[in-house]
Structure formats: structure tokens, C-alpha cells
Short mmCIF file of C-alpha atoms in Angstrom, two decimals:
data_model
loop_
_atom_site.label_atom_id
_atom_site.label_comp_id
_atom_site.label_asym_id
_atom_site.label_seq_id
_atom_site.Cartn_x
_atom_site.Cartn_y
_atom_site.Cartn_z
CA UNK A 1 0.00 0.00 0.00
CA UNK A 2 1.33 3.60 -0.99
CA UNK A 3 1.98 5.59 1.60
CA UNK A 4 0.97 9.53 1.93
CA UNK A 5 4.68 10.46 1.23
CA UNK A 6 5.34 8.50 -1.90
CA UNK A 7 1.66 8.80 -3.17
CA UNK A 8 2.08 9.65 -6.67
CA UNK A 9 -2.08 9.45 -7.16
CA UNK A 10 -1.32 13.55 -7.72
CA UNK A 11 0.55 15.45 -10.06
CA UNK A 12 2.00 17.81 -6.95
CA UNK A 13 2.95 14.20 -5.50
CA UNK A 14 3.83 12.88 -8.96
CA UNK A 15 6.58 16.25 -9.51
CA UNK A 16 7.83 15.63 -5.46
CA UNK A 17 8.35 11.97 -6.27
CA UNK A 18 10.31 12.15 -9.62
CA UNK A 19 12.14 15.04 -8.14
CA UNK A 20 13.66 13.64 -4.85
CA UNK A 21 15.33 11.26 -7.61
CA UNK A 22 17.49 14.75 -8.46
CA UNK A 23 21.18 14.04 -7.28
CA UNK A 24 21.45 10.16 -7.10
CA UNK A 25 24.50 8.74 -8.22
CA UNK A 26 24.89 5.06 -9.80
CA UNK A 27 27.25 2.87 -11.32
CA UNK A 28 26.92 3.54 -14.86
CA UNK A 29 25.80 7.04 -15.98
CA UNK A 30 27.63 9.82 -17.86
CA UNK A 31 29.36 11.99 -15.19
CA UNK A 32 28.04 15.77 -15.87
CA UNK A 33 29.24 18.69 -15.72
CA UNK A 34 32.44 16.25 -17.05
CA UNK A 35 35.31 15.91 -14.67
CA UNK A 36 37.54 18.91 -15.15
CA UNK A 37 39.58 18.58 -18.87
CA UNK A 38 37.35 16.12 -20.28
CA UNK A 39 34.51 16.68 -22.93
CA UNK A 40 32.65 13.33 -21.63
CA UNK A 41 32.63 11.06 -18.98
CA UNK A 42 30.47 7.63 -18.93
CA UNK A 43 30.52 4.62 -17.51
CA UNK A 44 28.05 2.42 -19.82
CA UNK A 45 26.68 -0.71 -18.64
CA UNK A 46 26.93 -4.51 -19.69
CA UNK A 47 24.34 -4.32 -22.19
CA UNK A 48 23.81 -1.05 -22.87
CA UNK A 49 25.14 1.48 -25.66
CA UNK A 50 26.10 5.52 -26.24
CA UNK A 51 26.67 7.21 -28.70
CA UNK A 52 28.51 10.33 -28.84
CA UNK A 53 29.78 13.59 -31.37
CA UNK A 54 33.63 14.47 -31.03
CA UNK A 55 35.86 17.21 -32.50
CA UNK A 56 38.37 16.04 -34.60
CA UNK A 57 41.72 15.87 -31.92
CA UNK A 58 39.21 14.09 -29.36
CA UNK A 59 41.32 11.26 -27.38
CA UNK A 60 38.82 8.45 -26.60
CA UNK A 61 39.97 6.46 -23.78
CA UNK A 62 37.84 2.94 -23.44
CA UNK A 63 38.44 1.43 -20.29
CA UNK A 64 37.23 -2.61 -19.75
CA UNK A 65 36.95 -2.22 -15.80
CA UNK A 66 36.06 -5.02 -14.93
CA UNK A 67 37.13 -7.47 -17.47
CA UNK A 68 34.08 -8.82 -19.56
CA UNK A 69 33.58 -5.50 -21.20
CA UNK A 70 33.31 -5.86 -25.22
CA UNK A 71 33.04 -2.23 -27.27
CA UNK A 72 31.83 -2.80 -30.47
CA UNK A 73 32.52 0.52 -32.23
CA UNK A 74 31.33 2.24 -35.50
CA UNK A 75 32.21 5.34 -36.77
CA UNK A 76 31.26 8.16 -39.12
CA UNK A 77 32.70 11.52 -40.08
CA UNK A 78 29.72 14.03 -38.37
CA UNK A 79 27.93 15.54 -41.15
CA UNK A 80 28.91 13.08 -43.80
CA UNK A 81 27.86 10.00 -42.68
CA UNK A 82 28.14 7.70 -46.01
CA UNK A 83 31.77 8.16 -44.84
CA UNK A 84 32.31 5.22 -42.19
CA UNK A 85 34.02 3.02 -41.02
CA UNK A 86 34.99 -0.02 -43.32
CA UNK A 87 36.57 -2.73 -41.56
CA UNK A 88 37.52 -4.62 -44.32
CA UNK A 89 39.82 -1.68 -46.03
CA UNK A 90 41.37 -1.24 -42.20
CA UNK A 91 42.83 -4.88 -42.03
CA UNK A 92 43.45 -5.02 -45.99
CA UNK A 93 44.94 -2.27 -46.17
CA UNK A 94 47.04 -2.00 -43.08
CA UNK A 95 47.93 -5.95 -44.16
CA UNK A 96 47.00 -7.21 -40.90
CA UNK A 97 43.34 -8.64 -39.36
CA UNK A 98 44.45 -7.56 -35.64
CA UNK A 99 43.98 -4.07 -33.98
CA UNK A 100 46.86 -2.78 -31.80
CA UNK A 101 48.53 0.30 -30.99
CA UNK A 102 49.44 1.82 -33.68
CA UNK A 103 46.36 0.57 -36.00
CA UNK A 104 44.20 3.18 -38.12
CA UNK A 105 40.65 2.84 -38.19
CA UNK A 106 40.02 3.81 -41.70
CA UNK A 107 37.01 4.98 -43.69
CA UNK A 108 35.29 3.80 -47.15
CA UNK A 109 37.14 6.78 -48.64
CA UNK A 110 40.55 5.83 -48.44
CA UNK A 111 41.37 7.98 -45.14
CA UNK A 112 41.61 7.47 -41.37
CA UNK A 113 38.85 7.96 -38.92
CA UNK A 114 40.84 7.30 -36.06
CA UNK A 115 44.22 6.06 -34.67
CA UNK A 116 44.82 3.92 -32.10
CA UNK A 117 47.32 5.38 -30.05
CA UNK A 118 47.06 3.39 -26.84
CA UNK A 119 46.34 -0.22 -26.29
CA UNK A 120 47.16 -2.22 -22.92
CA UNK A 121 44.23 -5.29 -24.08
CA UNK A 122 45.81 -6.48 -27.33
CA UNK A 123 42.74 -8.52 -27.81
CA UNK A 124 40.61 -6.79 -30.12
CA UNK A 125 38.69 -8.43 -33.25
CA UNK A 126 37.86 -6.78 -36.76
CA UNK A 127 36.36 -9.96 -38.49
CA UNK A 128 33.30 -11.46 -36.70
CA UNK A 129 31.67 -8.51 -35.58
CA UNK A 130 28.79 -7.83 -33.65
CA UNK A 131 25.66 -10.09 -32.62
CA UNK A 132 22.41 -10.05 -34.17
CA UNK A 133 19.35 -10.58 -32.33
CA UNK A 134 18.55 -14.01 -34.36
CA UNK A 135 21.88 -14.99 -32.39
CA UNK A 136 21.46 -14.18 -29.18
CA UNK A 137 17.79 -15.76 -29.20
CA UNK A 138 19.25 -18.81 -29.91
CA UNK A 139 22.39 -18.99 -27.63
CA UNK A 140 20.99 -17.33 -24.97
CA UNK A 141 17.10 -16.85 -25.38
CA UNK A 142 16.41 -13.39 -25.96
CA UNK A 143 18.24 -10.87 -28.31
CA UNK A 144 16.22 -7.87 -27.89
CA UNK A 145 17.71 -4.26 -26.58
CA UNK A 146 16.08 -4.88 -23.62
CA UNK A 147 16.21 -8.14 -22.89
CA UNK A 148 18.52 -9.98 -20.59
CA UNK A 149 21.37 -10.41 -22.81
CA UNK A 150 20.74 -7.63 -25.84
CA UNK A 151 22.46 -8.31 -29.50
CA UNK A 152 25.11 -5.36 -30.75
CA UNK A 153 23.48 -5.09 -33.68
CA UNK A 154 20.09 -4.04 -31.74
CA UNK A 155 21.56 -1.60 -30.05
CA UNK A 156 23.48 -0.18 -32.93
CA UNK A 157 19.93 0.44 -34.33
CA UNK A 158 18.96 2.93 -31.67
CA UNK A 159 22.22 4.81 -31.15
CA UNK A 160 21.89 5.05 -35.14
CA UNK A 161 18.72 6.11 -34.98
CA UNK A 162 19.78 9.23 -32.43
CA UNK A 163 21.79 10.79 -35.26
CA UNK A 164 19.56 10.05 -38.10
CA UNK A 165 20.49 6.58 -39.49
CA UNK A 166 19.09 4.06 -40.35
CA UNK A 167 19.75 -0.11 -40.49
CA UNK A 168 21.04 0.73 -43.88
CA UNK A 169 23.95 2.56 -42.19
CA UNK A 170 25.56 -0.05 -39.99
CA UNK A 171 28.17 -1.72 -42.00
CA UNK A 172 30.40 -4.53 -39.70
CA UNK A 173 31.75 -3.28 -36.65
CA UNK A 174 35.06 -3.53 -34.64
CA UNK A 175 35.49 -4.66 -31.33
CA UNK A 176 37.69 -4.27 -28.11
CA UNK A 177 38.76 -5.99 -25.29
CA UNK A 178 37.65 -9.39 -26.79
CA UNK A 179 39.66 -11.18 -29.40
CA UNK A 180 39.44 -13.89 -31.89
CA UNK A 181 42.82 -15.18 -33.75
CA UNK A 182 42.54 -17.06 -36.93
CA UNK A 183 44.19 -20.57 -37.10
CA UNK A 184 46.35 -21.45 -40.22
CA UNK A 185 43.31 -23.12 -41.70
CA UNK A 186 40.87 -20.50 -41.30
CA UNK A 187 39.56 -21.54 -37.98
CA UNK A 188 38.53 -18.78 -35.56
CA UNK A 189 39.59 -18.90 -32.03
CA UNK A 190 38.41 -16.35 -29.15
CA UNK A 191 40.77 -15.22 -26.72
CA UNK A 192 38.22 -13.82 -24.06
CA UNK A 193 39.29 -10.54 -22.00
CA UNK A 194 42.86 -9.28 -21.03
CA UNK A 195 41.30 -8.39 -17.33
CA UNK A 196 40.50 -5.73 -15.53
CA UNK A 197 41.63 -2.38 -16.19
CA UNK A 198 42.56 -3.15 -19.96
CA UNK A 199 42.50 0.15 -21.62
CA UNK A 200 42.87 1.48 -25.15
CA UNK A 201 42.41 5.21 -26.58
CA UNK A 202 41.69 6.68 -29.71
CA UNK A 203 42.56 9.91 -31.41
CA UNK A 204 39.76 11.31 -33.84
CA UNK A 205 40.94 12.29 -36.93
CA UNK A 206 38.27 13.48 -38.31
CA UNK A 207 34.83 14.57 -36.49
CA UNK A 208 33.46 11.52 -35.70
CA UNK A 209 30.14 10.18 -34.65
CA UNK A 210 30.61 7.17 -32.48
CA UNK A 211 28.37 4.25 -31.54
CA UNK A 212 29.11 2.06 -29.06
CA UNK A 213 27.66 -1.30 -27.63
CA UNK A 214 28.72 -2.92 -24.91
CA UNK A 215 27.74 -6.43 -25.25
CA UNK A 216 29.13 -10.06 -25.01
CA UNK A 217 31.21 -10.92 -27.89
CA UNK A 218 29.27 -12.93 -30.77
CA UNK A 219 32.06 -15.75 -30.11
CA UNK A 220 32.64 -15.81 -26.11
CA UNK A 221 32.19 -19.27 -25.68
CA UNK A 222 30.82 -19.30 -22.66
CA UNK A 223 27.23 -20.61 -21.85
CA UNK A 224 25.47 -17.20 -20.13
CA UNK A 225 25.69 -13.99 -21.02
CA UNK A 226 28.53 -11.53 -19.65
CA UNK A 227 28.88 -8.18 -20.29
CA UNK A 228 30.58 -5.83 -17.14
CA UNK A 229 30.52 -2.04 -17.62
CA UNK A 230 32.54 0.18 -19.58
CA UNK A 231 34.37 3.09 -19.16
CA UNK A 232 34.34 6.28 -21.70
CA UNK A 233 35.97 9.21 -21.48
CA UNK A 234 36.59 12.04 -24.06
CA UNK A 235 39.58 15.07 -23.64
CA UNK A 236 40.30 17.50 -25.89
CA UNK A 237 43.44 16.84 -28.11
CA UNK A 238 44.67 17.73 -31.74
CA UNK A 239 44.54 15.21 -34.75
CA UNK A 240 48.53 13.13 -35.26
CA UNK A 241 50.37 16.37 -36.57
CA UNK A 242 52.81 15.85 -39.41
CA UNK A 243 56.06 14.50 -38.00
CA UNK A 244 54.05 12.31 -35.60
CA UNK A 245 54.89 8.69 -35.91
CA UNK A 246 51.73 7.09 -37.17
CA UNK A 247 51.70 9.40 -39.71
CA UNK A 248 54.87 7.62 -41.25
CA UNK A 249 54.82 4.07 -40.22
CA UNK A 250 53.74 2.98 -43.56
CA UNK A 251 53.46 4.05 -47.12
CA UNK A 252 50.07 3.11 -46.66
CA UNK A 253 49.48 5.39 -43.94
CA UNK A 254 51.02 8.65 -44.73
CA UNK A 255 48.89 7.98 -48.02
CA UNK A 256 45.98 8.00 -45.71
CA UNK A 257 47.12 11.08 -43.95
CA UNK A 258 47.53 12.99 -47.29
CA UNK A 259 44.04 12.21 -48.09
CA UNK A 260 42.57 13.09 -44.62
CA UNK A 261 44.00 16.14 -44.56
CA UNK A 262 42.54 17.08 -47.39
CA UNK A 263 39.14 16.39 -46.51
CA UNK A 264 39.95 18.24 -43.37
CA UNK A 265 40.68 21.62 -44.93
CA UNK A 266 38.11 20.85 -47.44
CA UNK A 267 36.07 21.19 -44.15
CA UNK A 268 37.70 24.18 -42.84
CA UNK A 269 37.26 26.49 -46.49
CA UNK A 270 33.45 25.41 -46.06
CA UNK A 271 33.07 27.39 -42.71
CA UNK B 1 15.79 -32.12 -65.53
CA UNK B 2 17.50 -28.77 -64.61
CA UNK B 3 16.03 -25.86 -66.18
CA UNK B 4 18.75 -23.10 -66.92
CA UNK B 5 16.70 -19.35 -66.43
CA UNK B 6 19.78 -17.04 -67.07
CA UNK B 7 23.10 -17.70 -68.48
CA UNK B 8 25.25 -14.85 -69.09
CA UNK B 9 28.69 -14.18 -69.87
CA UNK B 10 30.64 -11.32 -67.13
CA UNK B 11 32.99 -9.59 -69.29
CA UNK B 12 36.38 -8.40 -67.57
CA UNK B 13 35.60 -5.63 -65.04
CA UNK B 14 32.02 -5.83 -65.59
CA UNK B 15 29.43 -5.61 -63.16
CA UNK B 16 26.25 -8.07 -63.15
CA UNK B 17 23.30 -8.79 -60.83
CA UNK B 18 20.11 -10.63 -60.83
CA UNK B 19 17.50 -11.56 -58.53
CA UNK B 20 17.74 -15.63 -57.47
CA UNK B 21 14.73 -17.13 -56.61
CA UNK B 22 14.37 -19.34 -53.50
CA UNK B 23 15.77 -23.05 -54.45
CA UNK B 24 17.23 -21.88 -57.16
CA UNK B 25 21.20 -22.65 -58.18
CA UNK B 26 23.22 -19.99 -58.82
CA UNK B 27 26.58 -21.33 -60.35
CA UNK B 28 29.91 -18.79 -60.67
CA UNK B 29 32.65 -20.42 -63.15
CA UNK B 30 36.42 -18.98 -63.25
CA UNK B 31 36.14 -19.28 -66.83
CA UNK B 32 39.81 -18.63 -67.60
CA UNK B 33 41.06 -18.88 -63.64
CA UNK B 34 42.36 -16.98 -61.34
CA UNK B 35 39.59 -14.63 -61.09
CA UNK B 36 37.79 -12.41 -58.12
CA UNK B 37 34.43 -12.49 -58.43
CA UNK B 38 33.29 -9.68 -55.67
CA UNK B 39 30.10 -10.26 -54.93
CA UNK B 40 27.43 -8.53 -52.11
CA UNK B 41 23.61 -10.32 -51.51
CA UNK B 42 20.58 -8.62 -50.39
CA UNK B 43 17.15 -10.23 -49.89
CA UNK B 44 15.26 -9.19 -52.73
CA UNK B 45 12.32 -8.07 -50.78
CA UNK B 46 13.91 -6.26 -48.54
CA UNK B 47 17.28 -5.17 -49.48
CA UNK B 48 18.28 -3.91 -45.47
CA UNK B 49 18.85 -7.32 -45.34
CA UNK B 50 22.06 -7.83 -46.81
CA UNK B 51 25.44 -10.46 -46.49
CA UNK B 52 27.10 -10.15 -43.36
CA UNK B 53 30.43 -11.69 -43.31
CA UNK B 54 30.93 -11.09 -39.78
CA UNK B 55 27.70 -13.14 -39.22
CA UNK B 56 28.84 -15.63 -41.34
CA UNK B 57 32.45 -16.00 -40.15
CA UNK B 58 30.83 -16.07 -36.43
CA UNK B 59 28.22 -18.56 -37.42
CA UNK B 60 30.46 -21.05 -39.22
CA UNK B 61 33.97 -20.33 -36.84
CA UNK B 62 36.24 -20.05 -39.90
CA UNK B 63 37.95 -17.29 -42.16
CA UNK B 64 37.50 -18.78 -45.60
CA UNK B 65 33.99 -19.87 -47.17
CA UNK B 66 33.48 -23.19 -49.53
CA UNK B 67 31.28 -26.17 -49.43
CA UNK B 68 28.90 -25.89 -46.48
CA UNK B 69 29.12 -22.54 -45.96
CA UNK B 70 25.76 -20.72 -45.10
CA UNK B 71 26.14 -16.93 -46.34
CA UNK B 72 24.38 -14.88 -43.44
CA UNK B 73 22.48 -11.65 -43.59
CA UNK B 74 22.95 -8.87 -40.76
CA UNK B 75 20.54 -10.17 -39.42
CA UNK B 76 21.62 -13.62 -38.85
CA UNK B 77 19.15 -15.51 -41.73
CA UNK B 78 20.41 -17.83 -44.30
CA UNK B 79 20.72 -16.16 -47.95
CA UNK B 80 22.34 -18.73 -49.53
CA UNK B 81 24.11 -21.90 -48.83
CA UNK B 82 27.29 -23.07 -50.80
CA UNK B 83 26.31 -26.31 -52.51
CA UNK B 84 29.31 -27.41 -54.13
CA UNK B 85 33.02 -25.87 -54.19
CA UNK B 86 35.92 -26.76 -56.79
CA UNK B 87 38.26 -24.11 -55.38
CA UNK B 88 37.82 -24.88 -51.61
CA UNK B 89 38.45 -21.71 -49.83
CA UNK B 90 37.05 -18.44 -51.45
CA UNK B 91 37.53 -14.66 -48.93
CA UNK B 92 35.66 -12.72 -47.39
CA UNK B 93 37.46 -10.81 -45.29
CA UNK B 94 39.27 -8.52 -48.31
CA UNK B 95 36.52 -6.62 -49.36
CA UNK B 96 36.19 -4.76 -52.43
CA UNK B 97 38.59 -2.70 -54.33
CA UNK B 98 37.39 1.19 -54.66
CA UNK B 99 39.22 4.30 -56.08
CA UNK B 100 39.71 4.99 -52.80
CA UNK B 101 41.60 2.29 -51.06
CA UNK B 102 43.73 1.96 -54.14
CA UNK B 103 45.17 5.31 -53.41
CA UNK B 104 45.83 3.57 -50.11
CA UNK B 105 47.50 0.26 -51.36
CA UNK B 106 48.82 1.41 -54.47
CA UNK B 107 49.33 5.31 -55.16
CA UNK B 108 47.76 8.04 -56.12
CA UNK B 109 48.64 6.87 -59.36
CA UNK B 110 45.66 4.44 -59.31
CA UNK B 111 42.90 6.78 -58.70
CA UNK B 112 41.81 6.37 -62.32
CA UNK B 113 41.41 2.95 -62.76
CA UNK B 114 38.52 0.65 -62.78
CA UNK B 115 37.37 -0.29 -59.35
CA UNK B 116 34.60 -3.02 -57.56
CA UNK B 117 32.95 0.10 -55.74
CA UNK B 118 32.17 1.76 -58.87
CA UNK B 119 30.47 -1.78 -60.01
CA UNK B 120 28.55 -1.74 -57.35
CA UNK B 121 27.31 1.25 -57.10
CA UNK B 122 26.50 1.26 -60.78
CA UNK B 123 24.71 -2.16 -60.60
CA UNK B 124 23.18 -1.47 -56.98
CA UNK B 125 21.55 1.46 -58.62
CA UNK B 126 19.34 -0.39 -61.08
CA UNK B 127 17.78 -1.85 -58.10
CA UNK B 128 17.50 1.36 -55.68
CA UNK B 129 20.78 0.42 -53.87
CA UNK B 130 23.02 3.32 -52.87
CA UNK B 131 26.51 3.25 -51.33
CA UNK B 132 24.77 3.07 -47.71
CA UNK B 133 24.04 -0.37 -48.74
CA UNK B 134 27.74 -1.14 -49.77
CA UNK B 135 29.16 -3.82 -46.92
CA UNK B 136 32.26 -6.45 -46.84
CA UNK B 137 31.53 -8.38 -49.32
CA UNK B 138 32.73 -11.97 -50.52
CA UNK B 139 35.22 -12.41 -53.23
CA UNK B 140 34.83 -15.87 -54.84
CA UNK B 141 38.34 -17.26 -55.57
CA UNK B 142 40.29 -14.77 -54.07
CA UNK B 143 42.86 -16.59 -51.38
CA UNK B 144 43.20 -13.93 -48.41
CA UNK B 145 45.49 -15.92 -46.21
CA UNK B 146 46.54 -14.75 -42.28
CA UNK B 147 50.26 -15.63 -40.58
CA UNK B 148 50.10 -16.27 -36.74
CA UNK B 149 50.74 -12.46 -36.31
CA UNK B 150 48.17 -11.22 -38.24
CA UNK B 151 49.85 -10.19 -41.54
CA UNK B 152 46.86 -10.44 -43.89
CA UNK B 153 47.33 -10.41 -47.89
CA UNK B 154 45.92 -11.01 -50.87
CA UNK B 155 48.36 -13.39 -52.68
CA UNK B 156 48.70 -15.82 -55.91
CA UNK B 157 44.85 -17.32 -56.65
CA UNK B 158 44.19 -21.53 -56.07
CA UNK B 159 41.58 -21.62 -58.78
CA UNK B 160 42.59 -22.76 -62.10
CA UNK B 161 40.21 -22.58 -65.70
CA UNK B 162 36.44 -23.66 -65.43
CA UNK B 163 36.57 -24.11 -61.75
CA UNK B 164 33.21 -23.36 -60.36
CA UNK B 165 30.88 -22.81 -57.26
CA UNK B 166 27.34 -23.32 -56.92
CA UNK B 167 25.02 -21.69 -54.44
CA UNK B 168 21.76 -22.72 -53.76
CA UNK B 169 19.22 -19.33 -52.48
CA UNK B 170 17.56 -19.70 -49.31
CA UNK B 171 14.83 -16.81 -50.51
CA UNK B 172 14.84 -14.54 -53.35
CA UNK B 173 18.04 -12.92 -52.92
CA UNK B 174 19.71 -9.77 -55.42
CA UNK B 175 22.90 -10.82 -56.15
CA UNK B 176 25.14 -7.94 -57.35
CA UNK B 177 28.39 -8.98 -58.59
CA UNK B 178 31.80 -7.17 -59.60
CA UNK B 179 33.86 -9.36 -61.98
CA UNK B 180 36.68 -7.58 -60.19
CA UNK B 181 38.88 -5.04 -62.26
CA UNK B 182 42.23 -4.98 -60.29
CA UNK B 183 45.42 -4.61 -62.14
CA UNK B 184 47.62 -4.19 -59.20
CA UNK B 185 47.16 -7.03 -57.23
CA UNK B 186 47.42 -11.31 -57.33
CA UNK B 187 43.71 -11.70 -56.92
CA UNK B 188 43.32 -11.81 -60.87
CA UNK B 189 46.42 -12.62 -61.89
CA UNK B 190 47.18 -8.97 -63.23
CA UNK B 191 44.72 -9.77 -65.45
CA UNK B 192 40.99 -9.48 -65.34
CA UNK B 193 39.10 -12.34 -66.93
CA UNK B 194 35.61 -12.86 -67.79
CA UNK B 195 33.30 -15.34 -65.66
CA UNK B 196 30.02 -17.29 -66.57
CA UNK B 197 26.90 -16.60 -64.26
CA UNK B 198 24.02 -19.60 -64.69
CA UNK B 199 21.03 -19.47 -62.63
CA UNK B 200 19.01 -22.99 -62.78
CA UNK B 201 16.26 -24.83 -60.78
CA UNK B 202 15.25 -28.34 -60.68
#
């Protein structure tokens, strides 16, 4: 039975009840105003997505506290999104199917989205992607956004949606801090988590609109469903300057720098 | 009796793309070998159902696709289903060639040669597709091998004159296919060839 306090039968009570909710702190939840230096601050749950808008220069640390964290990521220049992130140009073109420091996240048009300039997981996967509902129904019983154990690719719908796309717009994701290594014959092996506190960041190169999910890797092997929370955090920084060492590493590379920065002062004549 | 519906040659660097009705074979021969056949499936009725070759490398747990391999949309349903394979290991991993990655793998100096995007988008169009609906795709005897550390290449082709693959459609699926154009790289030998595409039923 309601008592007098929490009645909500009124709209006075209603406002009083939603109200006294005003200050409470959780887990998982964006931090705002953002600690002091940083442009965003989020912890997002097992399960759960965000999506976010960053300057070109943003450093985006993601942080696997507690060790069954699994960021599938897309990107897409803000403003332009037909250009995104195509995973299959970043390990063909790069000549390599693992992510690690050092690894550009490149776009459909031949220049980089972002580069990753930290990584203490080392397990990361760019070929198997995210889970589909379909999937999850079967492994685990329910694939639904929010359901119990919520499919990547469901999730990547709404945070999508939030900047104007549509189903048509998710092309195969990346993922971090859960890794799959191919065996000589093709087989695909998982190599679970790197812990706690794995962390890896990445520098925007362009203006990017980010989606992340946070959900359990379409190959973790085990039976249930584990996802732990996420950490996200955005600071201000400047895109990898000429003379950097990414810039250089590879032909390919400075070839994608060329054409980036091109596109970036394309930008810059528009304003 | 098998009934052949649509025979057509591919020339080099061509695009092509049909609808294939549900049960029906689609069959892909390397006429003169060592040919990439890039190729991207949608269900016909709904083309934001397209390939997925992250769904498909998940749901089958290897890199390379041949006999027995079930081609998954992004949404985890069967397209089509590899029925036979005389290459035995076809990509799809690589993706397709466009302008734009050349300049990335190549030079600038590439930027005006023929590339798989441009087939895409150019055969896409006839059926209302646009380059949002541009994914990894599969690339039919292209050999995409990856070393213990990750180095990932394109290198020399396995498949050899008249080889070919046969895919059965789950549901009416658009195929759209770029007999792939590349002139810088071991997936065609250097050399692009045509290919034969047959669709038949029972």
C-alpha cells in the first residue's frame, strides 16, 4: 500500500516523487558537468550502448573495468555519414586482421577515422563482428535491446537512430577488449578478456560520430551472457600532426594522412 | 531435368546482378582462372537485409567460405548456402577494391582505374541500392590468407580454368556482382578475366 509520502495518485505528489530522484549517483551514468579537462565522462553498462559527437583531436579512452567489457565501435565523419568506417579496407589495407597500438581505423574513402594510439588489451577483433538478435535468441534466449542479454546489432539500431540513421547505415563493426585469432586453416579462435583495467584510446581524426555497444562478444564461448561495464571518457586533443609517428609508419598510412587532410581543410574552407 | 533461367557471360571488369529465386542454383565459373568475383547479396524483398560476413564467419567459426558454408544476412538468416566448391576456400574478409583504397595500397597513381565500388554502385543502382548499402563483401576465388601475427594479404589465386561454385538461395536474394577489375594485385592474376553466371532450378 502507498503511503501519503510516496503517493504519486497527484501530479504535486507525482513532480515531489520524480524530483527527490534529483542528485542520485549510480554505477553507470555519464558523469556531468564532465570531470575537469574532459569533454565526456560515462561509464556504460553490460548491455547497454552511447553514442557520442567528437571534435576532430578528441582522445577516446575505453576502459574494460572489470574485465568482460566488449566495445563494439562504428564510426562516421559528423555531417557526412556515407563516410564510415569499413573494416575490411582497415585490415586489408594496413595488411594485418588484428587491432593494436598503432592501428588506423580507416574509412570507405581511403582515409583514417581514427588512430589507435594506446592499447594495454591487445585482444581486439575486426572480423566477426557484432551479434544479431537471431543470435542471441538462440544462444541465450532473448536478443532484444532490452532483454537480458541484448544483441550489438540491436543496439546499434537505436544509437543510429539518435543521429539520423538508419539499419542501412551499420556496416560490420570492430570490437575491443575481446579477441578472436585465426588458425592457419581459417579456424577462428576467441581469446576472451585481457582483465580488468585493460585500456585502449583513440585519437579522432576526423569529427566523428561514435556508436558504441557494450555487449558479449558474438564468439565468447561461454554458456550465459557476460557483459561488465565500460568506461568512456573524451579530452580534448589535436589530430597526429605531421612529424608524428603514425603518420609515417607505412606508405600506406602517410597515403591515408595525405588524403585526410585534405578532406579536413576541405572542411575548414566550407566554414 | 534442370532448367537453366539465365546464363550470361561477365565480361572483364564488368558488373552483373540478378534476382535468385528461393531453391534456385546460382553457379559462378572462373572461366579462364584466377579470377575475383566480388560479390554482395541482399534479400530481394527487402534489401536492409544484406550479407554479413561477420555473421557468417561467427556462425560457421572459420575465415574462408566453400562447401557448407551458409552466407548470413545482418541479421543472422540464411541467404544462400554453398552447394558445391571446386576451389575450396574463397575470402571474405578482403573486401572490395574502390578508387579509394587503391590510393591507399597502391598510389595516387591508381585513382583512375577501374574499381569493384564503382560496379557496385553502378549495378546497386538499377535496383534502388546506394553506397549506404555497400558492406564487406565476398570475393569468390580470391585466397586472403593470415600468418600467426596477423599479416593479412591477398596473394597468388588456387583456382585454375572452369573451376566453379554453386550456391543454392535460401529466398529470393539480389545478387550484385563485380567481376573484379584490379590490375595491381594477385587476386586476378594482373589480369581481369571474364566469368560465366548460370542461374538454374530443378
Amino acid at each position: 500500500m502507498t503511503t501519503p509520502e510516496t503517493s504519486t495518485a497527484t501530479t504535486v505528489a507525482a513532480r515531489a516523487h520524480a524530483r527527490a530522484q534529483h542528485g542520485r549517483v549510480v554505477e553507470c551514468m555519464p558523469q556531468l558537468p564532465p570531470p575537469e579537462g574532459t569533454l565526456w565522462a560515462e561509464t556504460v553498462a553490460g548491455g547497454n550502448y552511447t553514442h557520442l559527437a567528437v571534435p576532430a583531436g578528441t582522445e577516446l579512452t575505453l576502459t574494460d573495468t572489470e574485465g568482460d567489457a566488449c566495445a563494439h565501435l562504428l564510426l562516421y565523419v559528423t555531417g557526412r555519414p556515407w563516410e564510415r568506417l569499413n573494416a575490411a579496407d582497415t585490415v586489408k589495407v594496413q595488411w594485418n586482421a588484428y587491432l593494436g597500438a598503432g592501428s588506423l581505423l580507416l574509412s570507405d574513402q581511403g582515409r583514417v577515422l581514427a588512430t589507435l594510439v594506446e592499447d594495454t588489451s591487445g585482444r581486439h577483433d575486426a572480423l566477426t563482428g557484432t551479434s544479431a538478435a537471431a543470435r542471441n535468441a538462440a544462444r541465450y534466449g532473448d536478443g532484444s535491446a532490452h532483454g537480458p542479454s541484448p544483441a550489438g546489432r540491436e543496439l546499434f539500431k537505436l544509437a543510429a537512430a539518435k543521429h539520423g540513421l538508419t539499419p542501412r547505415d551499420l556496416p560490420p563493426a570492430v570490437s575491443f577488449f575481446k579477441g578472436v585469432r585465426a588458425e592457419p586453416d581459417g579456424a577462428l579462435t576467441p581469446t576472451g578478456s585481457a582483465g580488468p583495467g585493460a585500456r585502449v584510446t583513440l585519437r579522432a581524426e576526423q569529427p566523428l560520430t561514435v556508436l558504441i555497444a557494450n555487449t558479449a562478444h558474438p564468439l565468447d564461448p561461454r554458456p550465459g551472457y557476460h557483459c561488465t561495464p565500460l568506461a568512456v571518457r573524451a579530452v580534448p586533443g589535436r589530430p597526429t600532426a605531421p612529424g608524428d609517428g603514425p603518420r609515417t609508419a607505412t606508405p600506406e598510412a602517410h597515403r591515408a594522412f595525405l588524403n585526410t587532410d585534405a578532406a579536413n581543410s576541405t572542411t575548414l574552407e566550407a566554414r | 531435368m534442370t532448367t537453366v533461367v539465365l546464363d550470361q557471360l561477365v565480361p572483364a571488369r564488368a558488373g552483373w546482378s540478378a534476382v535468385v529465386r528461393r531453391g534456385q542454383l546460382l553457379t559462378i565459373t572462373d572461366l579462364a582462372g584466377n579470377q575475383a568475383v566480388d560479390c554482395l547479396l541482399y534479400d530481394a524483398h527487402d534489401t536492409t537485409v544484406r550479407y554479413s560476413a561477420p555473421d557468417t564467419l561467427q556462425a560457421q567459426g572459420s575465415l574462408f567460405l566453400t562447401k557448407g558454408s551458409v552466407l548470413l544476412s545482418d541479421e543472422h538468416t540464411p541467404l544462400m548456402t554453398v552447394l558445391a566448391d571446386d576451389c575450396g576456400r574463397h575470402d571474405t574478409v578482403g573486401g572490395a577494391c574502390s578508387k579509394e583504397s587503391n590510393t591507399l595500397r597502391y598510389g595516387h597513381h591508381t585513382w583512375s582505374q577501374h574499381a569493384c565500388v564503382e560496379n557496385f554502385l553502378a549495378e546497386g543502382a538499377r535496383w534502388g541500392l546506394g553506397k549506404r548499402d555497400l558492406v564487406s563483401n565476398i570475393n569468390w576465388y580470391m585466397n586472403v590468407p593470415v600468418e600467426a601475427d596477423g599479416t593479412l594479404g591477398i596473394v597468388d589465386g588456387l583456382s585454375s580454368p572452369g573451376l566453379k561454385v554453386v550456391l543454392r538461395a535460401e529466398r529470393d536474394v539480389l545478387v550484385l556482382v563485380s567481376n573484379c577489375p584490379q590490375i595491381n594485385n594477385p587476386c586476378n592474376g594482373f589480369d581481369p578475366t571474364p566469368v560465366q553466371m548460370t542461374i538454374s532450378e530443378d
